[in-house]
Coordinates of C-alpha atoms in Angstrom, one line a residue:
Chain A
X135 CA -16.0 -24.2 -17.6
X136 CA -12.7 -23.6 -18.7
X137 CA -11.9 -25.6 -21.8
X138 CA -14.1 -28.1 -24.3
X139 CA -11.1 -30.3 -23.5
X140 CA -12.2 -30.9 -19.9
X141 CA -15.9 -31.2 -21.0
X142 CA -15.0 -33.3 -22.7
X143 CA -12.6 -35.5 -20.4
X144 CA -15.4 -35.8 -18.2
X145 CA -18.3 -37.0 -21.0
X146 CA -15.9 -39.5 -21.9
X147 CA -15.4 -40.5 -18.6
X148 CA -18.8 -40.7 -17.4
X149 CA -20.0 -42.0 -21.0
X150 CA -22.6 -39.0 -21.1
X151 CA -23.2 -36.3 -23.7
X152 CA -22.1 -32.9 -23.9
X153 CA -25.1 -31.5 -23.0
X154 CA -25.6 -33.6 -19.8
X155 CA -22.0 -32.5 -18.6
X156 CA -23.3 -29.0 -19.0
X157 CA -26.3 -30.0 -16.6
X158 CA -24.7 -31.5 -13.9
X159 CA -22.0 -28.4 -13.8
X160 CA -24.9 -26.3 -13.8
X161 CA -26.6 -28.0 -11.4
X162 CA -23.4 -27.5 -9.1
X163 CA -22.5 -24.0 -9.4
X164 CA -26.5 -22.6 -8.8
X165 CA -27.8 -24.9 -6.3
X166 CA -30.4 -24.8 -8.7
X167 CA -32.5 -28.1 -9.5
X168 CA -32.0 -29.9 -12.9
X169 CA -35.8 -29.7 -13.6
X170 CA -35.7 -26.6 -13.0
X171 CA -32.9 -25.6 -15.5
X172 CA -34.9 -27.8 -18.0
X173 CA -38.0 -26.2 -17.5
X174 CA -36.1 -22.6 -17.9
X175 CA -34.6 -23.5 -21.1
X176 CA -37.8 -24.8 -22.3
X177 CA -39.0 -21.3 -22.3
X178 CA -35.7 -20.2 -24.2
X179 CA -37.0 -23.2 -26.7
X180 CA -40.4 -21.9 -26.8
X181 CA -39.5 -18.6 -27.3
X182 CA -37.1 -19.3 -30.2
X183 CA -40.0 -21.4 -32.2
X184 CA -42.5 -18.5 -31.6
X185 CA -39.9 -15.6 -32.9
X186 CA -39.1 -18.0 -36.2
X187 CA -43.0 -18.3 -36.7
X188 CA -43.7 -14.9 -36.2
X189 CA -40.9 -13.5 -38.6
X190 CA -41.9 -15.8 -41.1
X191 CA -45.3 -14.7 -40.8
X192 CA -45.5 -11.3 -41.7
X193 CA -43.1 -8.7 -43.2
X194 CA -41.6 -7.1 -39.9
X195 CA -39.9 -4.0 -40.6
X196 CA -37.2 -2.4 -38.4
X197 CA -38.0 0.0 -35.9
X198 CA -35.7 2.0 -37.2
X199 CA -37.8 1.7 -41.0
X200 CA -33.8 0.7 -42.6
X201 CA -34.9 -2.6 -43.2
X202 CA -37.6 -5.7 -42.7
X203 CA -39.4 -7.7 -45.5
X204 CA -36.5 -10.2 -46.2
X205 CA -37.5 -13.4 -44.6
X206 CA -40.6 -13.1 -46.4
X207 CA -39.1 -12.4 -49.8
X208 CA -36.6 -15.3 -49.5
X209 CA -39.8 -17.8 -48.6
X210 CA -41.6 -16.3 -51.3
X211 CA -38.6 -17.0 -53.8
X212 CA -38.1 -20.4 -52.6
X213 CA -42.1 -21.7 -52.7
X214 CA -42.3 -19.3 -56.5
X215 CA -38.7 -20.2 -58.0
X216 CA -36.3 -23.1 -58.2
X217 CA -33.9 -22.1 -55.3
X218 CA -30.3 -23.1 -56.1
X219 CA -30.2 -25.7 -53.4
X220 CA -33.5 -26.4 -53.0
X221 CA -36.2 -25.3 -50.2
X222 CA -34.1 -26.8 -46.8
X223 CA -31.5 -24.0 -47.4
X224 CA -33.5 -21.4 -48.5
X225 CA -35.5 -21.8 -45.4
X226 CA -32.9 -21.9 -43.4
X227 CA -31.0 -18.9 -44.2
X228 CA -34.8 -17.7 -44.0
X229 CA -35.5 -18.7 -40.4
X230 CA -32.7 -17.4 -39.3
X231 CA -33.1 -13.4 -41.3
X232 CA -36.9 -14.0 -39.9
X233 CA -35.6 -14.0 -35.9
X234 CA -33.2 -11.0 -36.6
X235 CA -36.1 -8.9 -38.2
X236 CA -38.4 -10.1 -35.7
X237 CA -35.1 -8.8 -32.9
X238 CA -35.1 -5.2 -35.0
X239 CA -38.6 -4.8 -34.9
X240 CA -38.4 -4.8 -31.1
X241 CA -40.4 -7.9 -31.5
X242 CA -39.7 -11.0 -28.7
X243 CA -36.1 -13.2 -28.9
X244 CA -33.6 -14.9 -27.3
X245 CA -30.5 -13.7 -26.9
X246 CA -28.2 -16.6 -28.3
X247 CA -25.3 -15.7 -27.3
X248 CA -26.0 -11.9 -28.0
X249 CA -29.4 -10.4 -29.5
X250 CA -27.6 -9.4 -32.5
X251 CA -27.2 -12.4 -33.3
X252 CA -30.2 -14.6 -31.9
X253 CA -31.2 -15.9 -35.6
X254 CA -28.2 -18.1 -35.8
X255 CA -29.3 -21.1 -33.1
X256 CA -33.3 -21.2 -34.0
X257 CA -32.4 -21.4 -37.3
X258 CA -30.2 -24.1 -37.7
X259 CA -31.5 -26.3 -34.4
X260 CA -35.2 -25.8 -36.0
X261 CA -33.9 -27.0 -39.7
X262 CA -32.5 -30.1 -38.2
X263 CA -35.7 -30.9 -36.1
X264 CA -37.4 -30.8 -39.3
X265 CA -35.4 -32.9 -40.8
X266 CA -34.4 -36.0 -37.9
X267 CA -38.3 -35.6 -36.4
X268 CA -36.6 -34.5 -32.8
X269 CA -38.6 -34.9 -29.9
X270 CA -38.9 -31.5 -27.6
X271 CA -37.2 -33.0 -25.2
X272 CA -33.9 -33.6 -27.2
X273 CA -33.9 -29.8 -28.8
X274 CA -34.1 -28.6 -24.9
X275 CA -31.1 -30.9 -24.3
X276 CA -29.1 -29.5 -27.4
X277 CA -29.4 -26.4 -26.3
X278 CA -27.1 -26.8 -22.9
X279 CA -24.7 -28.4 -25.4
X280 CA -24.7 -24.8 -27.3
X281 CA -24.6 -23.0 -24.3
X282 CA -22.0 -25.2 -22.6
X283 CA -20.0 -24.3 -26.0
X284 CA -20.2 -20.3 -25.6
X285 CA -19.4 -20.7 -22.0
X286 CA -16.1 -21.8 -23.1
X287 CA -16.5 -19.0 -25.7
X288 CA -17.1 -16.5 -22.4
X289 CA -14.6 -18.1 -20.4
X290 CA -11.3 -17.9 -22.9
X291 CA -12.7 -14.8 -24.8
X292 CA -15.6 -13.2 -25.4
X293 CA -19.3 -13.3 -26.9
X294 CA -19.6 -9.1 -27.0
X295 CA -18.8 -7.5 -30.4
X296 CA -17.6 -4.1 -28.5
X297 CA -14.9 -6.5 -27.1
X298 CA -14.5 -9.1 -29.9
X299 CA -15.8 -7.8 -33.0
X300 CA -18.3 -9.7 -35.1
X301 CA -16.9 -13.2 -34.8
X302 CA -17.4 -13.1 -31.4
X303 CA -21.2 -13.0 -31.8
X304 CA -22.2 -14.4 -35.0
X305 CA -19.3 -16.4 -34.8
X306 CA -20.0 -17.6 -31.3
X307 CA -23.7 -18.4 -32.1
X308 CA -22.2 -20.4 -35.3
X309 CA -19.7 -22.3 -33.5
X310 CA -22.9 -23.1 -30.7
X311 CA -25.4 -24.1 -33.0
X312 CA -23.0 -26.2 -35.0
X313 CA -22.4 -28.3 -31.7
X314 CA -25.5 -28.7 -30.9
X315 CA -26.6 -29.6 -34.3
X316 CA -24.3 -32.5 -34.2
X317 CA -25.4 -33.5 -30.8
X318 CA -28.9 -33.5 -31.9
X319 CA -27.7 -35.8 -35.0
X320 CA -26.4 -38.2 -32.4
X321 CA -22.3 -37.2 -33.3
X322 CA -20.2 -37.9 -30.7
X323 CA -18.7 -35.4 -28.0
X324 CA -15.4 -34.7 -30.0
X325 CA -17.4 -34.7 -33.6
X326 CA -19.3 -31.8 -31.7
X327 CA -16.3 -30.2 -30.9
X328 CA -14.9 -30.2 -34.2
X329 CA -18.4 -28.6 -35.8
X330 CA -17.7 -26.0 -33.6
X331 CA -13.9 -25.1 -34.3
X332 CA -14.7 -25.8 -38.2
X333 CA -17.8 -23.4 -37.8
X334 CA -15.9 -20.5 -35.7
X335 CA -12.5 -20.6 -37.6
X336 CA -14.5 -19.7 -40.3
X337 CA -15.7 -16.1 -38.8
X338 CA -12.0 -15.5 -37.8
X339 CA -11.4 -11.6 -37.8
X340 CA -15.3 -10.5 -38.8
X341 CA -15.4 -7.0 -37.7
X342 CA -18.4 -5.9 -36.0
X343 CA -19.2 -2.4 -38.4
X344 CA -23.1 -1.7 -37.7
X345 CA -24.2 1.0 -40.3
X346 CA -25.7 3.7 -38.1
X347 CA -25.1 1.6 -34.9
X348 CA -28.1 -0.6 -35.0
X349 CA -28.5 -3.9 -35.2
X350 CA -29.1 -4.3 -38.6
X351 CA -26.9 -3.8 -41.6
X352 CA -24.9 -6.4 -42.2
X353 CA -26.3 -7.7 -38.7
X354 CA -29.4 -9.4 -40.1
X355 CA -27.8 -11.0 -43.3
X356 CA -24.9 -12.0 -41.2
X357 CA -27.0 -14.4 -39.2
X358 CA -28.4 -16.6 -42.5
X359 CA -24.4 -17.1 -43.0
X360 CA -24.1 -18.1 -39.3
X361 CA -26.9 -20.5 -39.9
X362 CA -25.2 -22.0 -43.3
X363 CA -21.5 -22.1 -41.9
X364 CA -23.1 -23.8 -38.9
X365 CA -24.7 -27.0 -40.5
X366 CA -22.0 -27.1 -43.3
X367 CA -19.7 -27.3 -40.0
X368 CA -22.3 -29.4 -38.4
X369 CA -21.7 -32.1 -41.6
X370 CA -18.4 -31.7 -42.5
X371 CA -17.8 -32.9 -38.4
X372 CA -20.6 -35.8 -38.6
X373 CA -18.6 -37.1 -41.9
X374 CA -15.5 -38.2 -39.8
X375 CA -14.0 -34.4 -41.2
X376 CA -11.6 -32.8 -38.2
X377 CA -10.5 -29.4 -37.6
X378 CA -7.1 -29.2 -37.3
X379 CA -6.8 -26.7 -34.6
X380 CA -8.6 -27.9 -31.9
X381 CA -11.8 -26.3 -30.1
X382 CA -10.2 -24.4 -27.0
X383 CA -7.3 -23.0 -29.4
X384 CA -9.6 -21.6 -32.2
X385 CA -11.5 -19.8 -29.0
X386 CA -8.0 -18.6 -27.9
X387 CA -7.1 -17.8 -31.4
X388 CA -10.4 -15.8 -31.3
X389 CA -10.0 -14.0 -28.3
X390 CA -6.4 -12.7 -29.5
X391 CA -7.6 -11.2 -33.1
X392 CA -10.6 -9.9 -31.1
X393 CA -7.7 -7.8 -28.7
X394 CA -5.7 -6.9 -31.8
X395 CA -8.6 -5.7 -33.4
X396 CA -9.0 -1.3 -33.7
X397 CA -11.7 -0.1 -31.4
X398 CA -13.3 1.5 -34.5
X399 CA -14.2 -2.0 -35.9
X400 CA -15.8 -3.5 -32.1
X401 CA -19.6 -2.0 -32.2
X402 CA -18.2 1.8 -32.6
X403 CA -19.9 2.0 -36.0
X404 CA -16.9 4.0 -36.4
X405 CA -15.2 1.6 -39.1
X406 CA -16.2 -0.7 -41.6
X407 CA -19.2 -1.0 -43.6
X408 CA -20.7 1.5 -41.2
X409 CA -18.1 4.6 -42.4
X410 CA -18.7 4.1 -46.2
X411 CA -20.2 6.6 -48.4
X412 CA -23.7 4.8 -48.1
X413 CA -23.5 3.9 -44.7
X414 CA -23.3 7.2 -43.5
X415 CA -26.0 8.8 -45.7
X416 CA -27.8 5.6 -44.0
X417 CA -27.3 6.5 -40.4
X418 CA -27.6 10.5 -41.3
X419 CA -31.0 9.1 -42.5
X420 CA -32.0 6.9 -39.7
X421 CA -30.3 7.9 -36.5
Chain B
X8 CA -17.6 -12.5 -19.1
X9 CA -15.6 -14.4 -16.3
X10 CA -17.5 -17.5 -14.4
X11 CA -20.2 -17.1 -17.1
X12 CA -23.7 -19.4 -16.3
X13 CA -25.5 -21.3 -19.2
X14 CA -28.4 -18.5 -18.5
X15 CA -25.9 -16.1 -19.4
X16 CA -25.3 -17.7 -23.0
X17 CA -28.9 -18.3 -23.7
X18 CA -31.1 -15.4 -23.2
X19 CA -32.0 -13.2 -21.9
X20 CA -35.7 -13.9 -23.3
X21 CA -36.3 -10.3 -24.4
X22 CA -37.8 -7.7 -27.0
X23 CA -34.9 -6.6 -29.6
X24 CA -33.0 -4.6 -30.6
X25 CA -30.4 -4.3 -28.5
X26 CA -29.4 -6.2 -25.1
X27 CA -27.8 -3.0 -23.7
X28 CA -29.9 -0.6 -25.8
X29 CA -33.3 -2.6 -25.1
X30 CA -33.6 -4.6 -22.4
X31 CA -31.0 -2.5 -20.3
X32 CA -32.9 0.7 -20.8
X33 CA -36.2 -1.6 -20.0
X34 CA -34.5 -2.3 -16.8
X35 CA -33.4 1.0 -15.7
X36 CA -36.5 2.7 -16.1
X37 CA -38.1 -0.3 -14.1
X38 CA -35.4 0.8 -11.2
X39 CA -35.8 4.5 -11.7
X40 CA -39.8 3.7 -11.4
X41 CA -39.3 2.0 -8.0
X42 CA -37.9 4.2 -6.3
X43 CA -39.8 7.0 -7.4
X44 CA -42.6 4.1 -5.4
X45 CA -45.6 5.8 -7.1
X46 CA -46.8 6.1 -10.1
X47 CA -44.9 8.4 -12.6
X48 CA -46.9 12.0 -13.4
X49 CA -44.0 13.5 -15.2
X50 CA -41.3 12.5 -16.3
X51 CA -37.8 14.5 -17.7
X52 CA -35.3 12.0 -20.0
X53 CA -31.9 12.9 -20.7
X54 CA -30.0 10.9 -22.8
X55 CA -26.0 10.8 -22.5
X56 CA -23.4 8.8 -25.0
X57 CA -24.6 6.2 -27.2
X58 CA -28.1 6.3 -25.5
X59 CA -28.2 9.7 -26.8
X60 CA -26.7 8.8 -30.6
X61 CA -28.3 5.4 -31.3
X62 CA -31.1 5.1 -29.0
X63 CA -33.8 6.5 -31.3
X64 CA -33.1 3.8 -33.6
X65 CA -32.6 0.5 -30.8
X66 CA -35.7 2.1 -29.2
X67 CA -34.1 2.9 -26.3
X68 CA -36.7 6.0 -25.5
X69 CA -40.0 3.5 -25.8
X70 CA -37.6 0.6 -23.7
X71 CA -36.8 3.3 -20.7
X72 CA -40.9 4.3 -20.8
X73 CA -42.0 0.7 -20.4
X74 CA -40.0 0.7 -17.4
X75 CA -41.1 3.6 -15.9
X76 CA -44.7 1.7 -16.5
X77 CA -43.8 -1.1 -15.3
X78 CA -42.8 -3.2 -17.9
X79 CA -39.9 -6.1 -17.7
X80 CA -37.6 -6.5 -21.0
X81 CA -39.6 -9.4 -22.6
X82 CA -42.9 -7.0 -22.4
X83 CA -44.1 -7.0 -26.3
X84 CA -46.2 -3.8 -25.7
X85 CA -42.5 -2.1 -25.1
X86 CA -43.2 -0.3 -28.5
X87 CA -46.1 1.1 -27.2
X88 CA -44.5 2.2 -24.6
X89 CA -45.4 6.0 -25.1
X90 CA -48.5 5.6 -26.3
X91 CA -49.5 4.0 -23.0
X92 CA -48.1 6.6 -21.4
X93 CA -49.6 9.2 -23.0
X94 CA -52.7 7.0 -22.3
X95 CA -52.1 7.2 -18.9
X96 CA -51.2 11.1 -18.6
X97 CA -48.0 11.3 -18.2
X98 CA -45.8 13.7 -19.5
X99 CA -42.6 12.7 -20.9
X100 CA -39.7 14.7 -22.0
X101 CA -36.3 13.5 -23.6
X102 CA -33.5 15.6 -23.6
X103 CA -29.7 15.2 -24.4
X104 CA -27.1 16.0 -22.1
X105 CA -23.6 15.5 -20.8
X106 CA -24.0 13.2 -17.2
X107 CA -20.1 13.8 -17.0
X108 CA -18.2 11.0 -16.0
X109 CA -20.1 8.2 -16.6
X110 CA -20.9 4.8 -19.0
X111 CA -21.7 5.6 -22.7
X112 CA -24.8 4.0 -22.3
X113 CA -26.4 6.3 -19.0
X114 CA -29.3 8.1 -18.5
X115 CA -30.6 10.5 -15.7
X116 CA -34.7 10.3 -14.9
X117 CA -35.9 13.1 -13.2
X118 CA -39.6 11.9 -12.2
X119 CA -42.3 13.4 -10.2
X120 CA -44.8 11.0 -8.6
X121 CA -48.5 11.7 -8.3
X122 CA -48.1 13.0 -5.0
X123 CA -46.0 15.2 -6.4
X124 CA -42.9 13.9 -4.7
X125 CA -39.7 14.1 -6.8
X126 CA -36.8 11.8 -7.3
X127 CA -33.8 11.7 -9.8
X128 CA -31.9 8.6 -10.6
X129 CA -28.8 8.4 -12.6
X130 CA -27.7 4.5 -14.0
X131 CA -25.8 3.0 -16.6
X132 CA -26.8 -0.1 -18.8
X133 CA -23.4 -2.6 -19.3
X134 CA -24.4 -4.5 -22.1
X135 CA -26.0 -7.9 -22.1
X136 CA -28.6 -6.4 -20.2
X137 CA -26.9 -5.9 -16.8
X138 CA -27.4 -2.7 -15.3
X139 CA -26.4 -0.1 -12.6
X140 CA -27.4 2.2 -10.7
X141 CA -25.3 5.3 -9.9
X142 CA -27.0 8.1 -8.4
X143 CA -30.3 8.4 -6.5
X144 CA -31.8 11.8 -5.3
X145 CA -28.2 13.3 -5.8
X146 CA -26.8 10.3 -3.8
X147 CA -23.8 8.3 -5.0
X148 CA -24.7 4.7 -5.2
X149 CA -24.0 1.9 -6.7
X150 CA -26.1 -1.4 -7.2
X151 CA -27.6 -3.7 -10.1
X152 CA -31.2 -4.9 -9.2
X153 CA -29.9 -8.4 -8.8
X154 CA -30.0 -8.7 -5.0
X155 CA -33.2 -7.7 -3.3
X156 CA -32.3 -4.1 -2.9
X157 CA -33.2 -1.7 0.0
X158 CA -32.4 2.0 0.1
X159 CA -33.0 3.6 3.7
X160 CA -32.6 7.6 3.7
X161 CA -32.1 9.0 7.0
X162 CA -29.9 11.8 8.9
X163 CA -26.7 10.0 10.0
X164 CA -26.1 9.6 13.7
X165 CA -23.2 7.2 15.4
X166 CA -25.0 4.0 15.4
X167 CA -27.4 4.4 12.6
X168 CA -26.0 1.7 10.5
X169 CA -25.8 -0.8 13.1
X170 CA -29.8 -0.2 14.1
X171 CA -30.3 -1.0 10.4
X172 CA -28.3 -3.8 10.1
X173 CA -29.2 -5.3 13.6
X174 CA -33.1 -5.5 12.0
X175 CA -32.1 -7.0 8.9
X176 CA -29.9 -9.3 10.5
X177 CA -32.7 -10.3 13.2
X178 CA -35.1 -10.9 10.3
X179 CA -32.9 -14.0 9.4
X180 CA -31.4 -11.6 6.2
X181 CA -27.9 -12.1 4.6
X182 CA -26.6 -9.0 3.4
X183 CA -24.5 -9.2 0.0
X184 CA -23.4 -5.7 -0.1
X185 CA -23.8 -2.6 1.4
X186 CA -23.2 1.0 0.5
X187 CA -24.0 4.0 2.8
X188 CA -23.1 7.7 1.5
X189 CA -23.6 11.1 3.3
X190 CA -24.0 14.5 2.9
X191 CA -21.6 15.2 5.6
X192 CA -21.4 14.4 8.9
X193 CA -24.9 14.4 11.0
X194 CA -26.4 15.2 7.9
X195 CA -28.8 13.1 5.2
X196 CA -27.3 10.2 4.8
X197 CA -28.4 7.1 2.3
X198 CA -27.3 3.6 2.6
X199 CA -28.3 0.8 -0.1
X200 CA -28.6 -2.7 1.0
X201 CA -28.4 -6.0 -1.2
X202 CA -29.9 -8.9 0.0
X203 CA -29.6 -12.1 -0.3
X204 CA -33.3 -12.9 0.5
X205 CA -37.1 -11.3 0.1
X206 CA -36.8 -8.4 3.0
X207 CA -40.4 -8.5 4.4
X208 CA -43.0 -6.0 4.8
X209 CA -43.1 -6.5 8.5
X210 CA -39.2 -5.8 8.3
X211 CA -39.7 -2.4 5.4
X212 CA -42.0 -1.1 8.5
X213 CA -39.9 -2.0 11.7
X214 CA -36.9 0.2 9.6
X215 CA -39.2 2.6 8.8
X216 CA -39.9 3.2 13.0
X217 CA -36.3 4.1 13.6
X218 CA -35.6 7.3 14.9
X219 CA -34.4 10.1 11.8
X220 CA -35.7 7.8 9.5
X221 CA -36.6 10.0 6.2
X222 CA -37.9 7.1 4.4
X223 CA -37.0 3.6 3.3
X224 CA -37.3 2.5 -0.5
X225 CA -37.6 -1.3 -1.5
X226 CA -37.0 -2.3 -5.2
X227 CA -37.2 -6.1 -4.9
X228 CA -34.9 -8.3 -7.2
X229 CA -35.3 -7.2 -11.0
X230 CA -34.0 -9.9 -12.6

């Protein structure tokens, strides 16, 4: 798939959603049987509810011992204290810390686009299931509207932080979710399009700096603000709101910071957060 | 990530950390264990690059374990890895080391079965979980695990490659690539096959009967 615009030419033209388009192009290129592309994503869907229970379960430390504990305390906070905006947001940012603990605790995830940054898509897909009562069926569906999104994403730049620096995987799994957040809120194809420029213009230029080289400071945190940029996107789009830019040109956009950006801020741990004073008494510590 | 497939955006289904750290090294222990073909007795590590600098931390020594046991990258008992293994006798050892000219993320295995037969396996993990293989038993090579993958070992002789190919192709089995490499000429020679389709028992066995045959080594599709 080369651009949301043709994606979108041909939902239009063939008065189907997103997602379906995805399907049938899927379909085409693998030989593969559409039941059997649901039934595969199904697992991805599984998968994603289990590693959102589990992380919300218990308090899963790192491998690494750096970190863990924060999905919990944010529940805790939430269900104990009056959150700022109330219990939908806290758990969401909460959802989404609890998959990227349960990721650094070698636990079991989805890669969405990129493990580093699987909490984004459970996280905000799950939220709005809770909140619109979507059937199983439908969250499968959103998700080839996601994926079809960071094919695009693949296609014109890139979803690998080594190559495009954090907005290329939190950013990427930001811009997905928010799609296929307004799919699953029955938006139309170009309202899902503008979710998912408004969500990824927003991570413009993120460096990917991980303290000590693993995937979890800022990592972790950085997916709750995936989640959060990705429904405020996901709204803003559903109002009638437009990005100005359009889809294919923030990706392009993307792709061309991601080449200007220094090789010490792409996955090197060589810049960024991971050079400062703490950050390296942090990695002499853990690595 | 050119011609990407929706697969490729969501998932792989795996154990974290890291795609290339993780489930990589998950996979090229899981290579280096199959063509050892036996079960692993001892086992000698060495780390090179990143593998070597971040792996303790991504887990990368417990990942590359669980595939020497067996294990496939969405295995939860990955971070048991060497307690298993310990469980089971073997004798591990990580080192770090310099492979040369290779991928940040490599790592040599240097295994010895139960029969005490040896192998050595050099291979690379790529990120998002795709890996390669670059050296077997001194060999250069080169192949991922996603074809079904045969490696024949045999002293070269004019003709050779054509007897092998002729069988495969008789078996009704499309051959995707193909690498051969030699020690010299009429010497050991190794050629890797990738295939399209499940190469049969009956097929593993009618190689295996060809004349300077040392043996044949079939890894299956790992993905």
């Amino acid at each position: 798939m080369r651009s949301y615009q043709e994606l979108l030419e041909k939902a239009n033209s063939l008065q189907l959603k997103i997602s379906e388009i995805v399907i049938l192009e899927e379909v085409q290129a693998t030989g593969l049987a559409r039941v059997q592309l649901l039934e595969r994503m199904k697992q991805n869907y599984s998968v994603m509810q289990q590693s959102v229970e589990q992380g919300l379960r218990g308090e899963w430390k790192s491998y690494s011992g750096m970190v863990g504990g924060d999905a919990a305390r944010l529940i805790e906070y939430g269900i104990k204290d009056k959150s700022l905006l109330g219990q939908r947001m806290n758990n969401l940012a909460a959802k989404a810390i609890a998959v990227a603990e349960v990721n650094a605790g070698m636990g079991k995830i989805v890669a969405a686009p990129t493990a580093g940054a699987c909490g984004v898509l459970p996280a905000v897909l799950l939220t709005v299931q809770e909140v619109l009562g979507t059937s199983e069926e439908d969250m499968v569906m959103s998700l080839f509207a996601a994926a079809g999104i960071g094919m695009i994403i693949a296609e014109r730049a890139s979803v690998s932080g080594a190559e495009g620096g954090c907005q290329a995987e939190i950013g990427s799994a930001s811009a997905m979710a928010a799609g296929a957040a307004v799919e699953l809120a029955g938006g139309t194809p170009e309202q899902t399009a503008h979710a998912a420029a408004i969500a990824l213009k927003n991570f413009l230029g993120m460096v990917c700096d991980p303290v000590a080289g693993l995937v979890e400071v800022p990592c972790i945190k950085r997916n709750a603000m995936g989640a959060i940029k990705a429904v405020t996107a996901a709204e803003m789009a559903l109002s009638g709101i437009k990005s100005a830019i359009p889809l294919d040109e923030v990706i392009d956009t993307m792709a061309s910071v991601g080449r200007e950006m220094p090789c010490s801020l792409r996955e090197t741990a060589q810049g960024g957060l991971a050079v400062t004073p703490t950050g390296q008494r942090i990695r002499d510590r853990y690595s | 990530m050119k011609n990407s497939r929706v697969f490729d955006l969501l998932g792989p289904i795996m154990v974290g950390p890291s795609s290339s750290h993780t489930a990589g090294a998950v996979r090229l222990g899981l290579m280096a264990g199959k063509i050892l073909a036996m079960d692993t007795k001892n086992a000698r590590i060495l780390l090179h690059g990143s593998f070597a600098q971040t792996g303790k931390g991504h887990g990368t020594h417990l990942a590359l374990v669980a595939g020497l046991l067996g294990m496939y990258p969405d295995d939860e008992r990955i971070k048991d890895a060497i307690q298993l293994a310990e469980g089971y006798g073997l004798d591990i050892s990580f080192e770090n080391a310099d492979l040369g000219q290779v991928h940040p993320n490599s790592v040599k295995f240097e295994l010895t079965g139960t029969n005490n037969q040896r192998a050595t396996i050099v291979g690379s993990s790529l990120g998002g979980g795709k890996v390669t293989i670059t050296e077997v038993n001194e060999f250069k090579v080169k192949f991922t695990g996603e074809y079904f993958t045969l490696i024949v070992v045999y002293t070269d002789y004019p003709g050779m490659i054509a007897e092998i190919t002729t069988k495969v192709a008789s078996a009704g089995i499309n051959i995707a690539q193909m690498k051969v490499s030699r020690e010299g000429r009429g010497r050991r020679a190794l050629t890797v096959i990738e295939a399209d389709e499940v190469i049969s028992n009956l097929l593993i066995e009618q190689i295996k009967e060809l004349p300077k045959i040392e043996s044949v080594m079939y890894l299956g599709q790992l993905n």
